[in-house]
mmCIF file of C-alpha atoms in Angstrom:
data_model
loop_
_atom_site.group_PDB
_atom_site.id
_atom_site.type_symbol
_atom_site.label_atom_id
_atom_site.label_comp_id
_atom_site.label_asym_id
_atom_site.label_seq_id
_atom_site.Cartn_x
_atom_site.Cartn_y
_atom_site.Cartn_z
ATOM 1 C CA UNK A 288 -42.710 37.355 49.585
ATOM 2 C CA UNK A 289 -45.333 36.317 46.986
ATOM 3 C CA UNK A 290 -45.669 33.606 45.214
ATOM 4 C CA UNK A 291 -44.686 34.828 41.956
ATOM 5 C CA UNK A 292 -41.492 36.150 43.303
ATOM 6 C CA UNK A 293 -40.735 32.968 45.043
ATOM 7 C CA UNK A 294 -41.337 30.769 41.982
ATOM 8 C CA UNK A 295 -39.215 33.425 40.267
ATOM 9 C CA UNK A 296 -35.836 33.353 42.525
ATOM 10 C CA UNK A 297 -36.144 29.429 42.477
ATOM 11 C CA UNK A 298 -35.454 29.661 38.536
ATOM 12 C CA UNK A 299 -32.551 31.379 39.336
ATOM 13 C CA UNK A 300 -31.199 28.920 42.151
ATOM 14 C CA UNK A 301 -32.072 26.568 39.309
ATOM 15 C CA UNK A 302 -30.160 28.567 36.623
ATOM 16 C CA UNK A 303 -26.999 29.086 38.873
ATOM 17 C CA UNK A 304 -27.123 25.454 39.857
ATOM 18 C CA UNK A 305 -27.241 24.091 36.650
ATOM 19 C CA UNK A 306 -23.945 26.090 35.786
ATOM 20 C CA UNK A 307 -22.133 24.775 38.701
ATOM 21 C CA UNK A 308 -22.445 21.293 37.827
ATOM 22 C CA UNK A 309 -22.040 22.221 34.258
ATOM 23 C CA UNK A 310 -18.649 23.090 35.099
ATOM 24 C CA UNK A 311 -18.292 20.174 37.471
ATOM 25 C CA UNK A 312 -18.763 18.026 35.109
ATOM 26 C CA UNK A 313 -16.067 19.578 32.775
ATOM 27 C CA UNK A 314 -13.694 19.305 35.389
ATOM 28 C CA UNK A 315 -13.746 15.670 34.671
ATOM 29 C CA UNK A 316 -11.868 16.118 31.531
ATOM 30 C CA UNK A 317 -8.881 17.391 33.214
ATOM 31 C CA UNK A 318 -6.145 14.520 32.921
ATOM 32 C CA UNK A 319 -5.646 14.308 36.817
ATOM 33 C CA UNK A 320 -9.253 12.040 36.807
ATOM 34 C CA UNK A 321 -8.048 9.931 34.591
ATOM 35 C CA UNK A 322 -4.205 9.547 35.314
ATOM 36 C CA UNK A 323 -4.437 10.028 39.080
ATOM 37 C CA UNK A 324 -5.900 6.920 41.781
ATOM 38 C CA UNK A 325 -8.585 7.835 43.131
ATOM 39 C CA UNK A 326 -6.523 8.271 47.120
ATOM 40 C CA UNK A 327 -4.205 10.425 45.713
ATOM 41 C CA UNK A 328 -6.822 12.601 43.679
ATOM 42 C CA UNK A 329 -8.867 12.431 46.785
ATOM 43 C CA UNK A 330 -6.146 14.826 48.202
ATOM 44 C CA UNK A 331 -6.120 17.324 45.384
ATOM 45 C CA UNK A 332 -7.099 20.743 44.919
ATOM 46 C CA UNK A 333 -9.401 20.232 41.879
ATOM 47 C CA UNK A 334 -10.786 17.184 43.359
ATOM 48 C CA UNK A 335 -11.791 19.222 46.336
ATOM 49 C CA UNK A 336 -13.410 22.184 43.829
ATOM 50 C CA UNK A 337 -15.317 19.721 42.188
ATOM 51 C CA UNK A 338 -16.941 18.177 44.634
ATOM 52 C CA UNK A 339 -17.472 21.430 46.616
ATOM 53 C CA UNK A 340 -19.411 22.738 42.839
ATOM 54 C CA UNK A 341 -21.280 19.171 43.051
ATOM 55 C CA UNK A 342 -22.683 19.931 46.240
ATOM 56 C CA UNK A 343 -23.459 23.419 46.064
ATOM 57 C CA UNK A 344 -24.790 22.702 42.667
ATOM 58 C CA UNK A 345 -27.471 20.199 44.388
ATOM 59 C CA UNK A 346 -28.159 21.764 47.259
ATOM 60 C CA UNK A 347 -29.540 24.847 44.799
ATOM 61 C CA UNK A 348 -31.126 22.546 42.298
ATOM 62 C CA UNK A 349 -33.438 20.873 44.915
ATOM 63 C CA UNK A 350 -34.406 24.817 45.995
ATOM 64 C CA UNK A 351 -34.647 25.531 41.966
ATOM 65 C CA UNK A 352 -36.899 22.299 41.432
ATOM 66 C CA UNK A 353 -39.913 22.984 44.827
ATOM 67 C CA UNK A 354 -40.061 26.126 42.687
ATOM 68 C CA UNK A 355 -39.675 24.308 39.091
ATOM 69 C CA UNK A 356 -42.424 21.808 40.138
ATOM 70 C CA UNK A 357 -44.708 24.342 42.002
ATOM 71 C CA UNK A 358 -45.180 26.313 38.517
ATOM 72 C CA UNK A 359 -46.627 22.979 37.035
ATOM 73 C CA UNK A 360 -47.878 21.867 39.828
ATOM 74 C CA UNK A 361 -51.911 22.061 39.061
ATOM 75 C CA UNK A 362 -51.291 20.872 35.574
ATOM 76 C CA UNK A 363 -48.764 18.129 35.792
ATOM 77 C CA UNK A 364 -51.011 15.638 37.675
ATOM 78 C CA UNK A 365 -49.926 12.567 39.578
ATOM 79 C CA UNK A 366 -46.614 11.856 37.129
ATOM 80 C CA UNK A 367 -45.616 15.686 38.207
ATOM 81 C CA UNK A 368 -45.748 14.682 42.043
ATOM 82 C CA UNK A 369 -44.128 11.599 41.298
ATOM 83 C CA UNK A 370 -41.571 12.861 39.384
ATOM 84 C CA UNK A 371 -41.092 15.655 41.886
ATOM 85 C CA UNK A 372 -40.900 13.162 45.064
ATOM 86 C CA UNK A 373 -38.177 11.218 43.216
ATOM 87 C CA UNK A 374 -36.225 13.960 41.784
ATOM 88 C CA UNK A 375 -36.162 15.471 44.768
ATOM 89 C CA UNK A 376 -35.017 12.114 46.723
ATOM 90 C CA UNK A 377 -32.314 11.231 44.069
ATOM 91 C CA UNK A 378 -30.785 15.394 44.801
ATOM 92 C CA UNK A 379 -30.943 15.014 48.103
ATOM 93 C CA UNK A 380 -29.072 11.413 48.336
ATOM 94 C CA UNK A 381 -26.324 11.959 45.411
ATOM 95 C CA UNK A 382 -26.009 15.554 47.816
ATOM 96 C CA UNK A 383 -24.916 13.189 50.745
ATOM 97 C CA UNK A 384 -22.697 11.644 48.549
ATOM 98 C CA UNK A 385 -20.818 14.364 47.423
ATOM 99 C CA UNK A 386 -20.924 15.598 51.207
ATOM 100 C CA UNK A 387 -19.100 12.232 52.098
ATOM 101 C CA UNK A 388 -16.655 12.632 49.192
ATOM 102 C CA UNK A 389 -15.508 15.727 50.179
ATOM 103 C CA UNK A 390 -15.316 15.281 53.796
ATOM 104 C CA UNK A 391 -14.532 11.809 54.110
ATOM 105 C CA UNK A 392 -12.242 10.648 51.049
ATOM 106 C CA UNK A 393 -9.176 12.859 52.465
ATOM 107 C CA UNK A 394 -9.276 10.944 55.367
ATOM 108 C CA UNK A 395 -9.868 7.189 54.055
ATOM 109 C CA UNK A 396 -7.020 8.436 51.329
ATOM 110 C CA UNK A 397 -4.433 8.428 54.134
ATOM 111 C CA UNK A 398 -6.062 5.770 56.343
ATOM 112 C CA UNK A 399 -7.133 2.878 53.743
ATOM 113 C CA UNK A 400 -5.940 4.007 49.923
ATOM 114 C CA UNK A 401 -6.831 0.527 48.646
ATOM 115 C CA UNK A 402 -10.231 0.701 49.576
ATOM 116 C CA UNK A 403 -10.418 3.572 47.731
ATOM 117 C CA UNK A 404 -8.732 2.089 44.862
ATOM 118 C CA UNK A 405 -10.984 -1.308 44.622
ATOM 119 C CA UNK A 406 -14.060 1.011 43.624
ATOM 120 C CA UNK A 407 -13.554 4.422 43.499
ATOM 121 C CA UNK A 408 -17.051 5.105 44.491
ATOM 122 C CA UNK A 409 -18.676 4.760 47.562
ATOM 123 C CA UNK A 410 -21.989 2.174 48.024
ATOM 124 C CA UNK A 411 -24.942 3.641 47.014
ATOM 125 C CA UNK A 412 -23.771 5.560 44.242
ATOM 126 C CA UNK A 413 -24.990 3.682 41.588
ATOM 127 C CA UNK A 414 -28.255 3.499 43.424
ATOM 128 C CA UNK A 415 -28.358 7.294 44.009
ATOM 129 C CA UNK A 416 -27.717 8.036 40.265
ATOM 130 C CA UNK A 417 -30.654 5.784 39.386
ATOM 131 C CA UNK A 418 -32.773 7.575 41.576
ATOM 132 C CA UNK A 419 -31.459 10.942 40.211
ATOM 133 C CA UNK A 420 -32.318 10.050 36.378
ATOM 134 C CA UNK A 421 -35.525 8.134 37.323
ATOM 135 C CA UNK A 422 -36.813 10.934 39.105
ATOM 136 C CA UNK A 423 -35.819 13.583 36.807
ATOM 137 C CA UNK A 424 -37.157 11.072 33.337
ATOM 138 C CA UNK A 425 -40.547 11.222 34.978
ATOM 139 C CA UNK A 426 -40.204 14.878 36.031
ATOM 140 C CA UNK A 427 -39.234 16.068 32.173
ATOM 141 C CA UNK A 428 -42.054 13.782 30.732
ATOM 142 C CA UNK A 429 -44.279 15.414 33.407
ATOM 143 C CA UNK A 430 -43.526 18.646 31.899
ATOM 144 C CA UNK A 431 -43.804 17.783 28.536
ATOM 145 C CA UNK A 432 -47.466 16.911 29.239
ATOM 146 C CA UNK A 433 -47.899 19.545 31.226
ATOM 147 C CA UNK A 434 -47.022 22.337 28.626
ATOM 148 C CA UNK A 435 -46.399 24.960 31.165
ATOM 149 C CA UNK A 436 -42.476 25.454 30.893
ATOM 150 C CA UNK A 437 -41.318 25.809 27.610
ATOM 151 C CA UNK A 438 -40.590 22.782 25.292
ATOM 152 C CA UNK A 439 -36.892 22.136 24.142
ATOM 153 C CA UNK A 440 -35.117 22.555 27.282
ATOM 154 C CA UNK A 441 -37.955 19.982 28.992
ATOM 155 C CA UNK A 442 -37.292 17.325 25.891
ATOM 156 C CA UNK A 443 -33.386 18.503 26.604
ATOM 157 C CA UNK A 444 -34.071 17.208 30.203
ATOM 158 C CA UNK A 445 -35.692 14.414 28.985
ATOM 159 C CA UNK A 446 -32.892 12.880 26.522
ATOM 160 C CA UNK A 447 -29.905 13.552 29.150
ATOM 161 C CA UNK A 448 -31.515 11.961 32.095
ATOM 162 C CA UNK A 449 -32.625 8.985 29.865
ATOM 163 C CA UNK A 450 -28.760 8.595 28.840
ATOM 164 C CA UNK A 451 -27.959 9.090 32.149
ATOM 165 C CA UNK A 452 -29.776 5.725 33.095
ATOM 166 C CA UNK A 453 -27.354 3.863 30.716
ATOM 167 C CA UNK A 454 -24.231 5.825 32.318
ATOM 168 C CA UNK A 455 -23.263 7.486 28.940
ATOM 169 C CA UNK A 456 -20.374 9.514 29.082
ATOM 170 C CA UNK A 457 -20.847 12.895 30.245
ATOM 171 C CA UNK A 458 -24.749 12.892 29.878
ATOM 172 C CA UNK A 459 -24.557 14.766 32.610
ATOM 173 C CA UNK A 460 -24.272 17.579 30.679
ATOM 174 C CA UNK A 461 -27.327 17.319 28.528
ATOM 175 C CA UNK A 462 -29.286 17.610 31.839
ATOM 176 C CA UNK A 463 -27.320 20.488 33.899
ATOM 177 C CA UNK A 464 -27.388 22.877 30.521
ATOM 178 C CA UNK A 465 -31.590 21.771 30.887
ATOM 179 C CA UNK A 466 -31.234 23.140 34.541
ATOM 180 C CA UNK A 467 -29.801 26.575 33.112
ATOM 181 C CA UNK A 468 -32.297 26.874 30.313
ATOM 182 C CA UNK A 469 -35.314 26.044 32.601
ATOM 183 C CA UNK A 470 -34.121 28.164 35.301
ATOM 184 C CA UNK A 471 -33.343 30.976 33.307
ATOM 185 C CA UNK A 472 -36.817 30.611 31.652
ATOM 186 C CA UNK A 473 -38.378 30.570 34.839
ATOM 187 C CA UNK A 474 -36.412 33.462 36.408
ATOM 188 C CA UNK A 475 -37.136 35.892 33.577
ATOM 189 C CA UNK A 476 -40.331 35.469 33.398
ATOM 190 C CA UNK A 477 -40.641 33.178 30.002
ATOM 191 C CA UNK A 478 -41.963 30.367 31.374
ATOM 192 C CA UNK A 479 -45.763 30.527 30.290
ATOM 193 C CA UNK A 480 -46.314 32.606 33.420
ATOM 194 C CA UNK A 481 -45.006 33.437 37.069
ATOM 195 C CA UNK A 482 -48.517 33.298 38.830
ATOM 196 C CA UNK A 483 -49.678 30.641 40.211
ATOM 197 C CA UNK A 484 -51.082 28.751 37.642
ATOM 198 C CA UNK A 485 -55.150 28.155 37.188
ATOM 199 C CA UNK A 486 -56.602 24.728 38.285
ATOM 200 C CA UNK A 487 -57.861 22.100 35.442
ATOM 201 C CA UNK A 488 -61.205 21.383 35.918
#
């Protein structure tokens, strides 16, 4: 497949990403997360759909972002790599957490419910989410530099994964409607181009 093509259909695992955990992240508002403990949501329907839009959600996004960052590539320079590498790393762990949720919650909601209860997350989340907006900070400020996808949803990217760092409620959102916009952008061709870009000399 060429490269253009490539580049092209990773936009649009980007795009479709982005909506999943755009409605993931809605999902939150239902009054079951807030009224229900978490070992007897752990054994709900919804809880199960959300988690299961989570983790397809990531598993596209780190397709949609090889394909994000290999349109800036020769332009973003080292803060592009970097923000790649550890964009990429915070996707892939806060997938295996989402993995675990789904898979293992059920059972530790009929086997220990308190431990469950005492944190509601597992270890390593709060690690993986500051991995997740690290990475993508420094991959939205890579792409502001870099000028090669278009502006607002970049500085879009930028704000939500900044609020992210603080935990703000739902800022979540800010950065999985930047997914859409970027992927879309990318997918149809708007991004400044498809080819592979030219090296800076």
């Amino acid at each position: 497949m060429p490269y253009s093509s490539l580049v092209r259909w990773s936009g649009f695992a980007a795009m479709v990403a982005g909506v999943l955990l755009l409605i993931a992240e809605l999902l939150e508002l239902l009054p079951a997360f807030d009224n229900l403990p978490f070992s007897e949501l752990a054994l709900t329907g919804i809880f199960t759909l959300q988690l299961t839009l989570y983790l397809v959600g990531l598993i596209l996004l780190a397709v949609g972002l090889a394909g994000l960052y290999a349109h800036q590539a020769e332009t973003a320079g080292p803060l592009g790599l970097v923000g790649f590498v550890v964009a990429f790393a915070g996707t892939v762990f806060f997938t295996g957490f989402f993995w675990a949720n789904i898979f293992v919650a059920p059972a530790l909601a009929h086997g220990a419910p308190e431990f469950l209860d005492q944190g509601g997350r597992f270890p390593g989340f709060r690690l993986s989410l500051l991995i997740y907006a690290v990475g993508w900070l420094l991959f939205g400020l890579a792409s502001l530099k870099a000028r090669v996808h278009p502006r607002a949803p970049v500085i879009l990217l930028i704000v939500g994964a900044a609020l992210d760092l603080f935990g703000a409620p739902l800022s979540g959102l800010a950065i999985d409607a930047a997914f859409v916009w970027l992927g879309f952008s990318l997918f149809s061709g708007k991004s400044s181009s498809t080819q592979r870009p030219a090296r800076v000399m």
